[in-house]
XYZ file of C-alpha atoms in Angstrom:
244
model
C -7.707 19.891 15.644
C -4.898 22.438 15.491
C -3.062 23.283 12.277
C 0.368 24.923 12.307
C 1.741 26.246 9.035
C 5.458 25.907 8.433
C 7.435 27.770 5.790
C 9.128 24.675 4.421
C 10.235 21.143 5.298
C 12.953 22.288 7.696
C 10.589 24.592 9.533
C 7.996 21.808 9.713
C 10.607 19.447 11.145
C 11.673 21.934 13.816
C 8.091 22.713 14.840
C 7.319 19.003 15.099
C 10.457 18.364 17.136
C 9.411 21.138 19.502
C 6.087 19.394 20.139
C 7.752 16.018 20.740
C 10.377 17.627 22.973
C 7.674 19.236 25.080
C 6.036 15.834 25.507
C 9.321 14.304 26.704
C 10.063 17.188 29.077
C 6.548 17.155 30.568
C 6.510 13.354 30.912
C 10.037 11.878 30.832
C 8.687 8.303 30.759
C 6.208 9.004 27.982
C 5.315 6.528 25.244
C 5.985 7.870 21.766
C 4.364 6.280 18.729
C 6.890 6.713 15.930
C 6.722 6.737 12.138
C 9.167 6.089 9.324
C 9.539 7.312 5.743
C 11.074 10.517 4.454
C 8.709 12.928 6.226
C 9.915 12.496 9.851
C 13.645 12.292 9.045
C 14.183 16.016 9.644
C 12.260 15.836 12.910
C 14.438 12.995 14.173
C 17.558 14.883 13.112
C 16.454 17.893 15.159
C 15.695 15.720 18.191
C 19.149 14.136 17.948
C 20.731 17.576 17.734
C 18.948 18.759 20.872
C 19.891 15.565 22.694
C 23.550 16.024 21.777
C 23.391 19.576 23.105
C 22.066 18.264 26.410
C 18.539 19.600 25.993
C 16.729 16.234 25.892
C 16.896 12.995 27.841
C 15.500 9.805 26.290
C 16.576 7.485 29.116
C 13.008 6.857 30.342
C 11.188 7.262 27.009
C 9.431 4.244 25.528
C 8.483 3.917 21.873
C 6.161 1.882 19.666
C 6.512 2.130 15.916
C 3.557 2.200 13.565
C 4.580 -0.578 11.239
C 7.137 -2.925 9.749
C 7.471 -4.744 6.447
C 6.476 -8.400 6.684
C 9.407 -10.628 5.826
C 12.254 -8.207 6.543
C 14.678 -8.967 9.366
C 16.118 -6.325 11.676
C 19.452 -6.289 9.853
C 17.846 -5.586 6.479
C 18.762 -2.021 5.531
C 15.173 -1.363 4.386
C 13.514 -2.609 7.562
C 11.945 0.001 9.784
C 13.950 -1.346 12.721
C 17.092 -0.420 10.781
C 15.594 2.967 9.834
C 14.876 3.867 13.443
C 18.364 2.835 14.548
C 19.995 4.941 11.846
C 17.859 8.052 12.251
C 17.192 8.184 15.989
C 17.796 5.324 18.401
C 21.559 4.856 18.130
C 22.135 8.606 18.405
C 20.301 9.169 21.717
C 20.274 7.528 25.132
C 17.084 5.519 24.681
C 17.238 1.971 26.046
C 16.925 -0.809 23.458
C 14.442 -2.642 25.701
C 12.171 0.419 25.597
C 11.868 0.471 21.786
C 9.215 -1.632 20.087
C 8.564 -2.402 16.420
C 6.332 -5.130 14.934
C 8.243 -8.353 14.277
C 8.574 -8.510 10.513
C 9.996 -12.031 10.663
C 6.933 -13.501 12.389
C 5.163 -15.603 9.754
C 2.014 -16.077 11.841
C 0.168 -12.826 11.108
C -2.417 -13.314 13.838
C 0.270 -13.939 16.467
C 2.327 -10.936 15.311
C -0.721 -8.688 15.577
C -1.813 -9.955 18.975
C 1.712 -9.742 20.356
C 2.095 -6.131 19.266
C -1.262 -5.057 20.641
C -0.247 -6.659 23.948
C 3.010 -4.703 23.929
C 1.218 -1.381 23.393
C -1.315 -2.214 26.090
C 1.510 -3.174 28.444
C 3.110 0.222 27.878
C -0.087 1.887 29.034
C -0.969 3.170 25.560
C 0.644 5.825 23.406
C 0.944 9.385 24.707
C 1.867 10.990 21.384
C 1.553 9.276 17.999
C 3.591 10.684 15.122
C 2.071 10.197 11.662
C 2.746 10.944 8.041
C 0.179 10.577 5.286
C 0.367 8.644 2.044
C -0.704 9.960 -1.336
C -3.838 7.814 -1.076
C -4.545 8.914 2.485
C -3.061 5.926 4.267
C -1.781 6.341 7.814
C 0.566 3.660 8.991
C -0.036 1.075 6.300
C -3.827 1.307 6.636
C -4.767 1.483 2.974
C -8.091 2.792 1.588
C -10.735 0.192 2.370
C -14.398 -0.416 3.074
C -13.759 -0.559 6.814
C -11.458 0.869 9.451
C -9.195 -1.924 10.780
C -9.459 -1.871 14.553
C -6.177 -3.364 15.741
C -2.694 -4.249 14.534
C -2.929 -6.466 11.448
C -1.170 -7.576 8.287
C -2.052 -5.607 5.165
C -1.564 -6.132 1.449
C 0.098 -2.975 0.164
C -1.574 -1.206 -2.729
C 0.328 -0.638 -5.951
C 0.439 3.110 -5.290
C 2.173 2.481 -1.952
C 4.587 -0.015 -3.502
C 5.357 2.509 -6.229
C 5.946 5.279 -3.663
C 8.324 3.080 -1.661
C 10.329 1.640 -4.543
C 12.819 4.530 -4.320
C 14.163 2.940 -1.135
C 14.930 -0.377 -2.862
C 17.166 -1.446 -5.746
C 14.102 -2.422 -7.782
C 10.336 -2.461 -7.409
C 10.474 -6.266 -7.269
C 12.275 -6.012 -3.912
C 9.544 -3.941 -2.268
C 7.620 -6.145 0.196
C 3.976 -6.686 -0.700
C 2.776 -6.941 2.901
C 3.364 -5.147 6.183
C 2.329 -5.302 9.805
C 0.704 -2.069 10.919
C -1.117 -0.551 13.852
C -4.817 -0.489 13.060
C -6.896 2.654 12.836
C -8.329 1.826 16.252
C -4.820 1.459 17.697
C -3.819 4.842 16.287
C -6.973 6.543 17.494
C -6.390 5.318 21.046
C -3.272 7.500 21.272
C -3.822 10.427 23.617
C -2.368 12.941 21.167
C -1.681 12.668 17.431
C 0.903 14.695 15.517
C 0.497 14.597 11.729
C 3.324 15.896 9.531
C 2.716 16.808 5.891
C 5.172 18.303 3.415
C 5.088 19.111 -0.281
C 2.589 20.207 -2.913
C 1.999 16.589 -3.947
C 0.256 16.034 -0.579
C -1.980 19.120 -0.813
C -4.987 17.371 -2.342
C -5.028 14.428 0.046
C -4.478 16.667 3.066
C -7.439 18.816 2.051
C -9.569 15.726 1.447
C -8.564 14.251 4.806
C -9.346 17.410 6.787
C -12.264 18.880 4.876
C -13.852 15.877 3.201
C -16.179 13.253 4.642
C -14.930 10.765 7.215
C -14.587 7.570 5.217
C -12.344 4.479 5.241
C -11.638 5.162 1.567
C -9.511 8.043 2.920
C -8.063 6.500 6.099
C -6.590 9.764 7.432
C -10.054 11.355 7.468
C -10.742 9.467 10.718
C -8.435 11.953 12.438
C -11.287 14.473 12.276
C -12.875 12.481 15.110
C -9.869 12.427 17.437
C -10.033 14.912 20.348
C -6.377 16.025 20.209
C -4.784 16.236 16.759
C -1.996 18.614 15.781
C -1.131 19.017 12.101
C 2.171 20.599 11.149
C 2.377 21.159 7.409
C 4.409 23.369 5.131
C 2.949 26.033 2.880
C 2.977 23.767 -0.168
C 1.018 21.019 1.574
C -1.508 23.563 2.883
C -1.915 25.306 -0.475
C -5.472 23.972 -0.971
C -6.587 24.970 2.523
C -6.790 28.724 2.017
C -4.478 29.337 4.975
C -2.228 32.368 4.810
């Protein structure tokens, strides 16, 4: 596990974009596992900027997103399909057929999960998986539990996650209560994992995830067992780590 300290959110975003850019340059047809939420927005913005300057080519890149709200269609402004279009896909030369996100409109949870696992397997697996971390330690939408979910599945979102996501909706009542998400096993099969963490409010859970016991009650703690994890975090998020 490698930890890179960034000065602030912007510095974190640039450092993360550098790592993703290197992956694309080294393997132009790489498979990127992508994340949503506020944390990676700056990283995507930097990648778009470099693409527009002619420094990056996404024409052969394939992607698989971590998760999607169950029940939201692609044209819903809060769907993760919509998020990825707005923040990355429509601004670069990636092919639509090469982008993959769980089908939030599929009502058969078992079919949705099996279909998405088949897609990832068909891509040859994920070369680099981008992650954020929730206040309760969730990665993707894998909430604290008694077990580590192996594969893509439907999950009931915890109240803390619903509360954290309500800022994206008009009211908390509009926040979906379920989501499709890659399982912990799916995430851990990625060849490289890039975890981004920003802000003092994530300092405690980052410390617990890195320095605490490996337990499904803190889903991100499983990353301690992955052979190739890079953490890019700003000074505030690393404030409990004793890194200077």
